[in-house]
Short mmCIF file of C-alpha atoms in Angstrom, two decimals:
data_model
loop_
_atom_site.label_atom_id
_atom_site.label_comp_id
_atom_site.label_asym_id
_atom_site.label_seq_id
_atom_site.Cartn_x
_atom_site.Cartn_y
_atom_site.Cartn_z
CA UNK Q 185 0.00 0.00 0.00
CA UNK Q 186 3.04 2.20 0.83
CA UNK Q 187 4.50 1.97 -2.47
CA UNK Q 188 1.30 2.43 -4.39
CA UNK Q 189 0.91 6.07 -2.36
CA UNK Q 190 4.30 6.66 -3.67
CA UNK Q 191 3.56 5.56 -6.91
CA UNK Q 192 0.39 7.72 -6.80
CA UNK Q 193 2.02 10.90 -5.77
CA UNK Q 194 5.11 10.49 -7.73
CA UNK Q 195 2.76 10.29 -11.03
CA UNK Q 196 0.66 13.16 -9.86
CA UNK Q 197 3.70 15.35 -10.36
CA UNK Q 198 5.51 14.15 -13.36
CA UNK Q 199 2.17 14.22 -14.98
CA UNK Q 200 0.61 16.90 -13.74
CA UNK Q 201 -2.63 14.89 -12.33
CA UNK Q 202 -5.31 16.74 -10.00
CA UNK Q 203 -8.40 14.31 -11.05
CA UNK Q 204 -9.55 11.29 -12.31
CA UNK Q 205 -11.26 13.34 -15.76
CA UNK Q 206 -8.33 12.55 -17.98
CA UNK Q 207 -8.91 8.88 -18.20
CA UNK Q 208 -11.80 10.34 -20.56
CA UNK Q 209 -10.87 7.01 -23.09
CA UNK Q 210 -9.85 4.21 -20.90
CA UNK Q 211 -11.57 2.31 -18.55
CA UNK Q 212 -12.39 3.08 -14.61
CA UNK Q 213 -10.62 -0.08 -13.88
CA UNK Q 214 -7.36 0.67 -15.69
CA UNK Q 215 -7.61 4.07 -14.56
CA UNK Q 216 -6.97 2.83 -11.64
CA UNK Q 217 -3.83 1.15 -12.37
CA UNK Q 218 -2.61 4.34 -14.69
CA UNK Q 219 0.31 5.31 -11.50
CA UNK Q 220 1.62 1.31 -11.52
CA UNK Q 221 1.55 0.81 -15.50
CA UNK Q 222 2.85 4.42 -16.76
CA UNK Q 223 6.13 3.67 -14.25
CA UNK Q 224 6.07 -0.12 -15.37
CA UNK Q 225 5.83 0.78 -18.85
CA UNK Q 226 8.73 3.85 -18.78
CA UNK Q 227 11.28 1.05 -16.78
CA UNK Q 228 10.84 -0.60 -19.73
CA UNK Q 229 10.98 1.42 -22.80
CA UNK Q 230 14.01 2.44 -21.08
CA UNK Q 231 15.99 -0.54 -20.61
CA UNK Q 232 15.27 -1.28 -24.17
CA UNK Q 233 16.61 1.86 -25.24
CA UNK Q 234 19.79 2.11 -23.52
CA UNK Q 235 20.21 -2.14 -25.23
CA UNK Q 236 19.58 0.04 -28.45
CA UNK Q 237 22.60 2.49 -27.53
CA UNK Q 238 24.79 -0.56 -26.54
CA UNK Q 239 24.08 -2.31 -30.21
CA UNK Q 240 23.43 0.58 -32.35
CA UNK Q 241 24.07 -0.51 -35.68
CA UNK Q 242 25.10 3.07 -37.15
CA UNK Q 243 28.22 2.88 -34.35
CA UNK Q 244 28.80 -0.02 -32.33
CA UNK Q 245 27.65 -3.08 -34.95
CA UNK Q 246 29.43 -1.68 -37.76
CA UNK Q 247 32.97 -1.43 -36.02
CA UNK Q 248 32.16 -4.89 -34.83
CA UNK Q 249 31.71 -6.11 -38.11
CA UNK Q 250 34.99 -5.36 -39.22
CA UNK Q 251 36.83 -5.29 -35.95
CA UNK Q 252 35.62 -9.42 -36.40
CA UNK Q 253 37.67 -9.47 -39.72
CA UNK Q 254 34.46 -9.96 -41.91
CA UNK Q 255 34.52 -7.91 -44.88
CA UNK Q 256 33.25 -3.86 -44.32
CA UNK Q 257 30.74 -4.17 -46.69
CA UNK Q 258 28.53 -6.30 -44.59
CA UNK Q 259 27.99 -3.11 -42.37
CA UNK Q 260 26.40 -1.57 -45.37
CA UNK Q 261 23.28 -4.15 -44.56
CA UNK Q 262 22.62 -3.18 -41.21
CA UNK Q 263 20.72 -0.30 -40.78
CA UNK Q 264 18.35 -1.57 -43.20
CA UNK Q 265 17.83 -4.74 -41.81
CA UNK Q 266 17.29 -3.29 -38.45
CA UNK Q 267 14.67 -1.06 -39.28
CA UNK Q 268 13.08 -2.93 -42.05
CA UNK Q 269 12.99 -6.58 -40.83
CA UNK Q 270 11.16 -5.08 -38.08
CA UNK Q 271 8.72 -2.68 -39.60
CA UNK Q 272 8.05 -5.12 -43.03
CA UNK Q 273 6.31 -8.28 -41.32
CA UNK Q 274 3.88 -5.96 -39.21
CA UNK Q 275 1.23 -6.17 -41.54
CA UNK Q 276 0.63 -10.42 -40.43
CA UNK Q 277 1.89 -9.60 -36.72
CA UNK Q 278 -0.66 -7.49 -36.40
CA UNK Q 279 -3.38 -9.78 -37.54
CA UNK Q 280 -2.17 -12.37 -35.35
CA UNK Q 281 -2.10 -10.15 -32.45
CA UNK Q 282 -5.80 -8.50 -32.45
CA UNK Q 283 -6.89 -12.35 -32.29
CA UNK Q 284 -6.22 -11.82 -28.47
CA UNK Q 285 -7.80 -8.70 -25.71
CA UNK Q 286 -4.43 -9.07 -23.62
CA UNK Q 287 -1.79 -8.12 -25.86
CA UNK Q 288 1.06 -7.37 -23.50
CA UNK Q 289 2.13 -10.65 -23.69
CA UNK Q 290 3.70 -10.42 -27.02
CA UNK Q 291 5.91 -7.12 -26.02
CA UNK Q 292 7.19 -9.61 -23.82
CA UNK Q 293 7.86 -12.63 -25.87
CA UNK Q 294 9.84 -10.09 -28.45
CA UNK Q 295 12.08 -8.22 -25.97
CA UNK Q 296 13.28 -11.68 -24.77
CA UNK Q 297 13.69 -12.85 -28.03
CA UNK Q 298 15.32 -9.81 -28.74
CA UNK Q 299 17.30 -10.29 -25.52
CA UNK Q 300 18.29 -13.70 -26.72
CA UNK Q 301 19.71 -12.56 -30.27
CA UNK Q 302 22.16 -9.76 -28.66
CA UNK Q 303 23.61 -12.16 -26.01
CA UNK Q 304 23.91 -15.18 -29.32
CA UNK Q 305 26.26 -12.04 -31.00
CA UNK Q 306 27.86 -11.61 -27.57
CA UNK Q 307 28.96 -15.32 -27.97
CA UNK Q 308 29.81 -14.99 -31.70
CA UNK Q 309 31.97 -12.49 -30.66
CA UNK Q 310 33.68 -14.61 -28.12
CA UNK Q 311 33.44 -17.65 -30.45
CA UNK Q 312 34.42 -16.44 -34.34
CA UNK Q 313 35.93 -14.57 -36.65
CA UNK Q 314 35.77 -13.26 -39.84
CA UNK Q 315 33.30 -14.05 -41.98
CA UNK Q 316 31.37 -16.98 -40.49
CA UNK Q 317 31.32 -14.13 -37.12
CA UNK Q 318 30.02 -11.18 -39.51
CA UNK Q 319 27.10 -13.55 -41.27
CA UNK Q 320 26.00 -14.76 -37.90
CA UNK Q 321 25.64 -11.10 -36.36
CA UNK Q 322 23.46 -10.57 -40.01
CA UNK Q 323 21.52 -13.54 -39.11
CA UNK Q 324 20.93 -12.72 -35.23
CA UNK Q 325 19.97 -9.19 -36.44
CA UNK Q 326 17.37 -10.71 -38.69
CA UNK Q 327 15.77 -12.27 -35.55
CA UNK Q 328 16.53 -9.06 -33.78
CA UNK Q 329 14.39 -7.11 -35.70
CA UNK Q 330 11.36 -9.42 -36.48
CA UNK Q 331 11.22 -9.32 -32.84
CA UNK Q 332 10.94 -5.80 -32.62
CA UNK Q 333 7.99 -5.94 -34.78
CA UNK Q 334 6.04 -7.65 -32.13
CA UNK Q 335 7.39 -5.01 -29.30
CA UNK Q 336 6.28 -2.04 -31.81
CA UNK Q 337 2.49 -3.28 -32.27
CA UNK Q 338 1.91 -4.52 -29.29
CA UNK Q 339 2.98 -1.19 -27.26
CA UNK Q 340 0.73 1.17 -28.76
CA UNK Q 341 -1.62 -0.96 -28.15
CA UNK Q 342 -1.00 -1.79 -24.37
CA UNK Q 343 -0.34 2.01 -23.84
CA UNK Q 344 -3.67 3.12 -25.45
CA UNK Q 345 -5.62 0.73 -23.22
CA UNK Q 346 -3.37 1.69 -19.90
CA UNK Q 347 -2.49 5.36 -19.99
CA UNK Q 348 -5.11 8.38 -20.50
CA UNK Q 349 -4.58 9.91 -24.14
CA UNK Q 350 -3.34 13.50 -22.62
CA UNK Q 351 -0.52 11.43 -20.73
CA UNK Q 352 1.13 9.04 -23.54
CA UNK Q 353 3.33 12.06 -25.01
CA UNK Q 354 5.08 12.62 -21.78
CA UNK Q 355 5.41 9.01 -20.91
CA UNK Q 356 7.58 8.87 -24.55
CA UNK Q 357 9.12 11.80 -23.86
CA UNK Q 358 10.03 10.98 -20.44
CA UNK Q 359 11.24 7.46 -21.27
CA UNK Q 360 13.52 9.05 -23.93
CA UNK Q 361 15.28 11.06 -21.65
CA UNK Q 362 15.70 8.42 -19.03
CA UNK Q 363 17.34 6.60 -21.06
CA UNK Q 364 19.19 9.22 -23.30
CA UNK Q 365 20.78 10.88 -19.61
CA UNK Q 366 21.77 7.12 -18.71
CA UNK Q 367 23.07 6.45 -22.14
CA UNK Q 368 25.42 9.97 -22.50
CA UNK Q 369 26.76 8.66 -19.44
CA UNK Q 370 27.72 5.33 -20.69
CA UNK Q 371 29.48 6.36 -23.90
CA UNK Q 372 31.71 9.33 -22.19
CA UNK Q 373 32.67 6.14 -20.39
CA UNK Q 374 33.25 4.33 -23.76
CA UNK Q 375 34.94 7.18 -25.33
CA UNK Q 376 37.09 8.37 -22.96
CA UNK Q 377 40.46 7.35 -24.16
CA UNK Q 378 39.77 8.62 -27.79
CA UNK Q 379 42.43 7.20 -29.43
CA UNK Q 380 41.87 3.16 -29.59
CA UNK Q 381 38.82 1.00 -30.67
CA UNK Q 382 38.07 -0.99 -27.66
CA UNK Q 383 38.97 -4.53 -27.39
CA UNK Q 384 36.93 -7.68 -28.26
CA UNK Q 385 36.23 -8.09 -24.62
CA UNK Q 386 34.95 -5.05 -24.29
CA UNK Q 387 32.15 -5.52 -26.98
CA UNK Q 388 31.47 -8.97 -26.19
CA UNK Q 389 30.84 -7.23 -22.71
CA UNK Q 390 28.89 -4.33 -24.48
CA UNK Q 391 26.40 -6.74 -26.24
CA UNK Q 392 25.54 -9.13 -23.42
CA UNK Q 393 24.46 -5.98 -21.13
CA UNK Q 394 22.46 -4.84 -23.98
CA UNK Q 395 20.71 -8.63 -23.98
CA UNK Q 396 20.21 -8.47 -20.24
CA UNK Q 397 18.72 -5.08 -20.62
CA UNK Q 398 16.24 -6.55 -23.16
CA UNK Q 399 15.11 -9.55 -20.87
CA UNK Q 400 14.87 -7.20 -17.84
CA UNK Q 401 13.22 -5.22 -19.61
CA UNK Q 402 10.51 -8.22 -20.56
CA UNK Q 403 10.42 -8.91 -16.73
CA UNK Q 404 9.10 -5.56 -16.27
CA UNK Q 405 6.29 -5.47 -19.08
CA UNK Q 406 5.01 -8.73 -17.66
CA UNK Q 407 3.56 -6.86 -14.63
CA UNK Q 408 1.71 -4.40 -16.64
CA UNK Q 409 -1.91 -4.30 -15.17
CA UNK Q 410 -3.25 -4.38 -18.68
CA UNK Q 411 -7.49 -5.21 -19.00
CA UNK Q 412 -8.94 -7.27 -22.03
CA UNK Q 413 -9.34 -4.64 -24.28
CA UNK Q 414 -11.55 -5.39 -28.34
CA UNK Q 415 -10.37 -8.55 -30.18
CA UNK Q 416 -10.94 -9.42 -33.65
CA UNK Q 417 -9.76 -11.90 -36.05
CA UNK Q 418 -11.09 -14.57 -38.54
CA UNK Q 419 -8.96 -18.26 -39.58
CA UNK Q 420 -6.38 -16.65 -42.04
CA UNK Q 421 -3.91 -14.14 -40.78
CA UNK Q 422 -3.03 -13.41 -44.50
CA UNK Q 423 -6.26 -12.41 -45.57
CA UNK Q 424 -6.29 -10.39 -42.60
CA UNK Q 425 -3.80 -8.65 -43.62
CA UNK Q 426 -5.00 -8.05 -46.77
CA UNK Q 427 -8.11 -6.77 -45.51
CA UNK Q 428 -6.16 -4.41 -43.52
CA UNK Q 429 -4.08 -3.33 -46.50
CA UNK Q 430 -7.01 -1.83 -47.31
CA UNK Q 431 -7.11 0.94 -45.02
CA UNK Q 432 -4.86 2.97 -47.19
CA UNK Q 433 -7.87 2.99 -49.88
CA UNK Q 434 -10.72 3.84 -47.48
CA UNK Q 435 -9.44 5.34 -44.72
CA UNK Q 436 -8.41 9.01 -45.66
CA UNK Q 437 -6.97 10.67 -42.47
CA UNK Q 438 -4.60 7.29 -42.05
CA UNK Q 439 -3.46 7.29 -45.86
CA UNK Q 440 -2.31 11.17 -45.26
CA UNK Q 441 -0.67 10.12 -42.23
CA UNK Q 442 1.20 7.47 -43.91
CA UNK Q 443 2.25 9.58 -46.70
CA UNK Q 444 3.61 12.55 -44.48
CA UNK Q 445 5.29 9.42 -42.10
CA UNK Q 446 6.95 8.78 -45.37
CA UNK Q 447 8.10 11.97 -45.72
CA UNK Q 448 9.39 12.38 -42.51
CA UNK Q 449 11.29 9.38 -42.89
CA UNK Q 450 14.39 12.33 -43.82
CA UNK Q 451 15.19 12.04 -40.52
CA UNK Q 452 16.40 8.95 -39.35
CA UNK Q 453 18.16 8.41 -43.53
CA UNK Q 454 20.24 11.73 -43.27
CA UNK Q 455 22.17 10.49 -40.47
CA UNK Q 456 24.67 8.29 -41.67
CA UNK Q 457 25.41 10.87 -43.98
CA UNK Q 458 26.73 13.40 -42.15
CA UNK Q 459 28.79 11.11 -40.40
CA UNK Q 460 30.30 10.00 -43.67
CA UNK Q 461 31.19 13.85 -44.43
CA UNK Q 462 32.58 14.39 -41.24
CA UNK Q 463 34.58 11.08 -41.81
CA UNK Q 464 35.55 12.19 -45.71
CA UNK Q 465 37.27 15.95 -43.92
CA UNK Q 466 38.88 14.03 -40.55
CA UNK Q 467 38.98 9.93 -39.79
CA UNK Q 468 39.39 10.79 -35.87
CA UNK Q 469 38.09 8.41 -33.04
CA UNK Q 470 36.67 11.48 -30.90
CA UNK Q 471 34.76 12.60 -33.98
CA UNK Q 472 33.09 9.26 -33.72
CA UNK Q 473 32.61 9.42 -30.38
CA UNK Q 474 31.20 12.96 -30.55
CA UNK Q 475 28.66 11.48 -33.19
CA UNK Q 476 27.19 9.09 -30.21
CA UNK Q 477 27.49 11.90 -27.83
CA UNK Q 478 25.19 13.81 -29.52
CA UNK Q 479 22.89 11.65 -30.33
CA UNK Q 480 22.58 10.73 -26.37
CA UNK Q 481 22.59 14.48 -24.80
CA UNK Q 482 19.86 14.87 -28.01
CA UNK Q 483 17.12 12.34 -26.51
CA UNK Q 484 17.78 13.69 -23.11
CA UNK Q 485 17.41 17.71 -23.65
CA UNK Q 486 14.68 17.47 -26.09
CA UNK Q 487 12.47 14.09 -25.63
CA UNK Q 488 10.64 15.06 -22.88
CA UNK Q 489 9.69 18.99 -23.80
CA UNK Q 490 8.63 17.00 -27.01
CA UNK Q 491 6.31 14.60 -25.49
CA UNK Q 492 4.76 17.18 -23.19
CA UNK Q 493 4.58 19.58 -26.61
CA UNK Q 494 2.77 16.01 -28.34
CA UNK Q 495 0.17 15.91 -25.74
CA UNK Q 496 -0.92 19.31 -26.72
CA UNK Q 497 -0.59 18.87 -30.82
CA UNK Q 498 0.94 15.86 -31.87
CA UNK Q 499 0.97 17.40 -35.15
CA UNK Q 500 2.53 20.18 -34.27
CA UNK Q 501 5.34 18.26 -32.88
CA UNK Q 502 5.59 16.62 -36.49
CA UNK Q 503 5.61 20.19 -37.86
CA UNK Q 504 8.39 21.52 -36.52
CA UNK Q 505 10.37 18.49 -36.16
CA UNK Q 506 10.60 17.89 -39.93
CA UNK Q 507 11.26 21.08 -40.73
CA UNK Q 508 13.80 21.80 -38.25
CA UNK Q 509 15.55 18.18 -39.71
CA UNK Q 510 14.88 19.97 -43.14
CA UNK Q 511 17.26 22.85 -42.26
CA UNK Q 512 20.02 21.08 -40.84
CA UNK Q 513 19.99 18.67 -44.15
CA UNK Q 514 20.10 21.37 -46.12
CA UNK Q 515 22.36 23.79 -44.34
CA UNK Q 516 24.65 21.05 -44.04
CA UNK Q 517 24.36 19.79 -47.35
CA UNK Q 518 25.53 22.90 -48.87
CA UNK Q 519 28.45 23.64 -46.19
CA UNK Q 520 29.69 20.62 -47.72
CA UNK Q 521 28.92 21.13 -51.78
CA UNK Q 522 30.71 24.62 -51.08
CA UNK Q 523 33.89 22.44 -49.53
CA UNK Q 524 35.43 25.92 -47.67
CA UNK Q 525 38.88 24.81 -46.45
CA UNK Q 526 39.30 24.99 -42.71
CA UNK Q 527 40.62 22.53 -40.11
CA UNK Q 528 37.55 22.91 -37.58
CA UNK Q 529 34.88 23.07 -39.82
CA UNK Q 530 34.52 19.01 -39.79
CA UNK Q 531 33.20 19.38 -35.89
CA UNK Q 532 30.39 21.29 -37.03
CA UNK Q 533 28.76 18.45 -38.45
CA UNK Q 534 28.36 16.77 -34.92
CA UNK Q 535 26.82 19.60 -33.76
CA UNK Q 536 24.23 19.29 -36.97
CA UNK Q 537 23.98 15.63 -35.35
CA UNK Q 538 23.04 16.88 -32.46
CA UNK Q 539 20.16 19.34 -33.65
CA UNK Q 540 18.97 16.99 -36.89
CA UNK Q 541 18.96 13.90 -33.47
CA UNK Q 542 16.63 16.72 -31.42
CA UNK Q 543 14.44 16.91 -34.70
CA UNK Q 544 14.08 13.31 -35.34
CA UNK Q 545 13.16 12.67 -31.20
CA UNK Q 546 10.44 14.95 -32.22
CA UNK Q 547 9.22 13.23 -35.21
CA UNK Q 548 9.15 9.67 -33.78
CA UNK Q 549 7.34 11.30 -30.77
CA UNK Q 550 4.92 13.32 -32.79
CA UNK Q 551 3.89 10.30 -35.14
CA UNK Q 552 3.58 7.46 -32.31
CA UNK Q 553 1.91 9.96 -30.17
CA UNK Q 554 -0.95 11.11 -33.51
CA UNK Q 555 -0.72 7.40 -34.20
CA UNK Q 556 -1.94 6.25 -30.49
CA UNK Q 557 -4.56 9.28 -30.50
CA UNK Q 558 -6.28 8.73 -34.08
CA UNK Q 559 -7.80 5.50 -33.13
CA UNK Q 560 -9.28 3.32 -30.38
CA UNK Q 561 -9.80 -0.52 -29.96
CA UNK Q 562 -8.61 -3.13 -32.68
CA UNK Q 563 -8.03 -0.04 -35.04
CA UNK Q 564 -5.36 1.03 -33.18
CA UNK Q 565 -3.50 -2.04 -34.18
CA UNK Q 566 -4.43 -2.15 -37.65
CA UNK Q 567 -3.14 1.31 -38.35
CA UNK Q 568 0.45 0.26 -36.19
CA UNK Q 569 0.88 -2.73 -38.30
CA UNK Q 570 -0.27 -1.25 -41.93
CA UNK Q 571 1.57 1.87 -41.47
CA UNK Q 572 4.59 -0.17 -40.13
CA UNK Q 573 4.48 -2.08 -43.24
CA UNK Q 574 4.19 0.51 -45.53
CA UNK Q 575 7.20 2.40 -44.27
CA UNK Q 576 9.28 -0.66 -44.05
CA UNK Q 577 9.35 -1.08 -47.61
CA UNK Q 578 9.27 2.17 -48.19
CA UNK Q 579 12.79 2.81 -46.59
CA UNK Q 580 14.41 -0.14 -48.11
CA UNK Q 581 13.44 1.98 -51.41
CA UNK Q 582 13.96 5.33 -50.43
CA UNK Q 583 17.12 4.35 -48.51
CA UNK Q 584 18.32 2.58 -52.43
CA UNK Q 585 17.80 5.87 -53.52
CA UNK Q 586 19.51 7.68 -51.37
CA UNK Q 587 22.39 5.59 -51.43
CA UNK Q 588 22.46 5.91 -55.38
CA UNK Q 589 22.18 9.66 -55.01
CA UNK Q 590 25.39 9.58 -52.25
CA UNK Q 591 27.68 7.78 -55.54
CA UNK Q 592 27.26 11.76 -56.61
CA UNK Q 593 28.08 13.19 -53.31
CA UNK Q 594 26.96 12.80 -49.72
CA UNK Q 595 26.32 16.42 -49.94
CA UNK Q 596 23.78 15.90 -52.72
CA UNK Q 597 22.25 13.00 -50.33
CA UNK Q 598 22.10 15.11 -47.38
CA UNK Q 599 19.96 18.17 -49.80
CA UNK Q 600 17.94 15.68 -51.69
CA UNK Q 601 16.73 14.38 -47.63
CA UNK Q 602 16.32 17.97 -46.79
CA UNK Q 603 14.22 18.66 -49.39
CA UNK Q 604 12.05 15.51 -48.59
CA UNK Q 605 11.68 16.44 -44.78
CA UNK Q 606 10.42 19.75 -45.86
CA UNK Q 607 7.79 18.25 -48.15
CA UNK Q 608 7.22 15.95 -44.59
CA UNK Q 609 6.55 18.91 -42.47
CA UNK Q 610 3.94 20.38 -44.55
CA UNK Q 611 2.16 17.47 -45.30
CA UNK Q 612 2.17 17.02 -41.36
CA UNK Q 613 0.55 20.36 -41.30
CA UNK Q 614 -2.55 19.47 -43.31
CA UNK Q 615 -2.82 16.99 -41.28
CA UNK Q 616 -6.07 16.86 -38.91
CA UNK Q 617 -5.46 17.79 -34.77
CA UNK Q 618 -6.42 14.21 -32.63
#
């Protein structure tokens, strides 16, 4: 009883709670549980985003990859796979999970299995080399990500049926900066010699903390007080999917959401490339290390003003988060078409890391948040799995494309983005307020 006072005080603060009169779209009984789950459900999302910092396939899995002594071009398939494998087989995961009115179950089964396939590359580490090493940490990252895809529709899900609309922003946001504080911590801590790669020890180490994250972090979701919520669901998961395929036909307000998701995709893609034109002007380990740096101190200044900013517009958030990654693609972009010759000028691009990292923590917390808000009940999932789906392929295409653009120039790759995120940010503002 203690701890549930505590509980109930500590949320009335960090969420600003006077009365019972947000839980406006969730039920009296799980309103009742909203203190319990919204902590339950943050001590998760955060474990599993410091694992992601630990394995992050833009920094840590590709210098695995070669440090291993496979070949450098298997880093080239990582990001892809990691966001793809786990966005593309949504579509049938979602059928299968709307089948069932306590979904929280399946958040659990993929963070252990995703707990499972970091600590197998712990031991691959430990075990092999070379080649056979690289194509088993592509194989585990396969499972990795298919995983995910049962974490990603099953959350929105849970959350909508556990935490009051006006509350789910700040719960992302606050998440987000739990873990980005935590994780800023832990690479000054990896970084601070600056001048050597660590050792093979030292990742194998790296990777099984990230898997024990993930299974602690299933622990946790298991004790979510979550209440049978609408189920749905005929004999064939396929045609299900199908059916639910054809929400982008029918349903207008989703199939502008999914185009300006699209959009926004800008980003996450323009990333990698200003890394790669800091890395074309000065090769130097504390550039790298500033890269991860930024992207850390990013989630943890901006994620929660973000999520409290979501649970006022969503939209909005989307609004100014594209454009604001617009700017920094193109400002950077043309600092580096107009190559000016200067020794320091290569550490302004982790600063545009840092800002164009602040952006996209607004995006993906404008988009879940207007993605949780648009729809109740077994729609909710639908529209997490389709629009999953969608954007999977989508950035297996789009991130072709960009890669064929970057033969020209990473500069050209980083305007060509900007001018995509800008096209994102005012299709987010025709969008309708939820």
């Amino acid at each position: 009883m203690a701890k549930q006072d505590f509980l109930d005080r500590l949320y009335a603060q960090v969420a600003n709670e006077e009365d019972a009169r947000t839980c406006t779209d969730i039920s009296d009984a799980a309103c009742r549980e909203v203190p319990g789950n919204f902590f339950r459900i943050i001590s998760a999302n955060t474990l599993t985003k410091i694992g992601d910092l630990l394995i992050n396939p833009k920094t840590v899995l590709a210098w695995l990859i070669t440090a291993v002594g496979a070949p450098s071009y298997l880093a080239a398939l990582l990001v892809p796979i990691r966001e793809s494998g786990s966005l593309i087989p949504q579509l049938m995961i979602g059928a299968l999970v709307r089948r069932y009115p306590i979904r929280k179950g399946f958040w659990t089964l993929g963070a252990a299995l995703q707990g499972i396939a970091v600590l197998a590359m712990a031991a691959a580490v430990w075990l092999l080399e070379g080649m056979q090493a690289g194509l088993t940490i592509i194989g585990l990252l396969v499972l990795f990500s298919i995983s995910r895809g049962f974490c990603s529709v099953a959350m929105k899900d849970v959350q909508g049926k556990c935490i009051p609309k006006s509350r789910r922003g700040r719960l992302t946001g606050l998440s987000a900066t739990l873990s980005g504080a935590i994780t800023f911590a832990l690479s000054l801590a990896i970084f601070r010699g600056g001048e050597d790669d660590p050792s093979m020890a030292f990742y194998g180490a790296l990777l099984a903390s990230a898997g024990v994250a993930w299974l602690v972090a299933a622990g946790v979701f298991f004790t979510v007080d979550e209440y049978p919520g609408a189920s749905e669901g005929g004999n064939n998961a396929f045609k299900e999917a199908l059916a639910s395929l054809g929400l982008l036909k029918t349903d207008a307000p989703f199939r502008r959401f999914v185009i300006t998701r699209a959009l926004l995709m800008a980003s996450s893609l323009a990333s990698p490339f200003l890394v790669l034109v800091a890395q074309e002007q000065a090769s130097l380990p504390l550039l790298l290390g500033s890269f991860v740096l930024a992207s850390s101190l990013a989630s943890t200044v901006s994620a929660t003003v973000w999520g409290y900013m979501a649970d006022t517009s969503s939209r909005n958030v989307m609004v100014r988060g594209g454009g604001l990654a617009a700017v920094v693609c193109l400002l950077a972009g043309g600092l580096a078409a107009w190559g000016p010759q200067a020794d320091w000028l290569h550490w302004l691009y982790p600063l545009a890391f840092f800002v164009l990292a602040i952006a996209h923590a607004g995006v993906r917390i404008g988009r879940k948040t207007y993605m949780v808000d648009m729809a109740g009940g077994t729609k909710r999932t639908d529209y997490t799995a389709v629009s999953n789906t969608v954007i999977g392929v989508l950035l297996l295409a789009v991130g072709g494309i960009s890669a064929g653009v970057a033969l020209l120039g990473n500069d050209l790759a980083l305007l060509v983005l900007g001018g995509m995120g800008a096209a994102g940010g005012v299709s987010a503002r025709l969008l309708k307020d939820v």
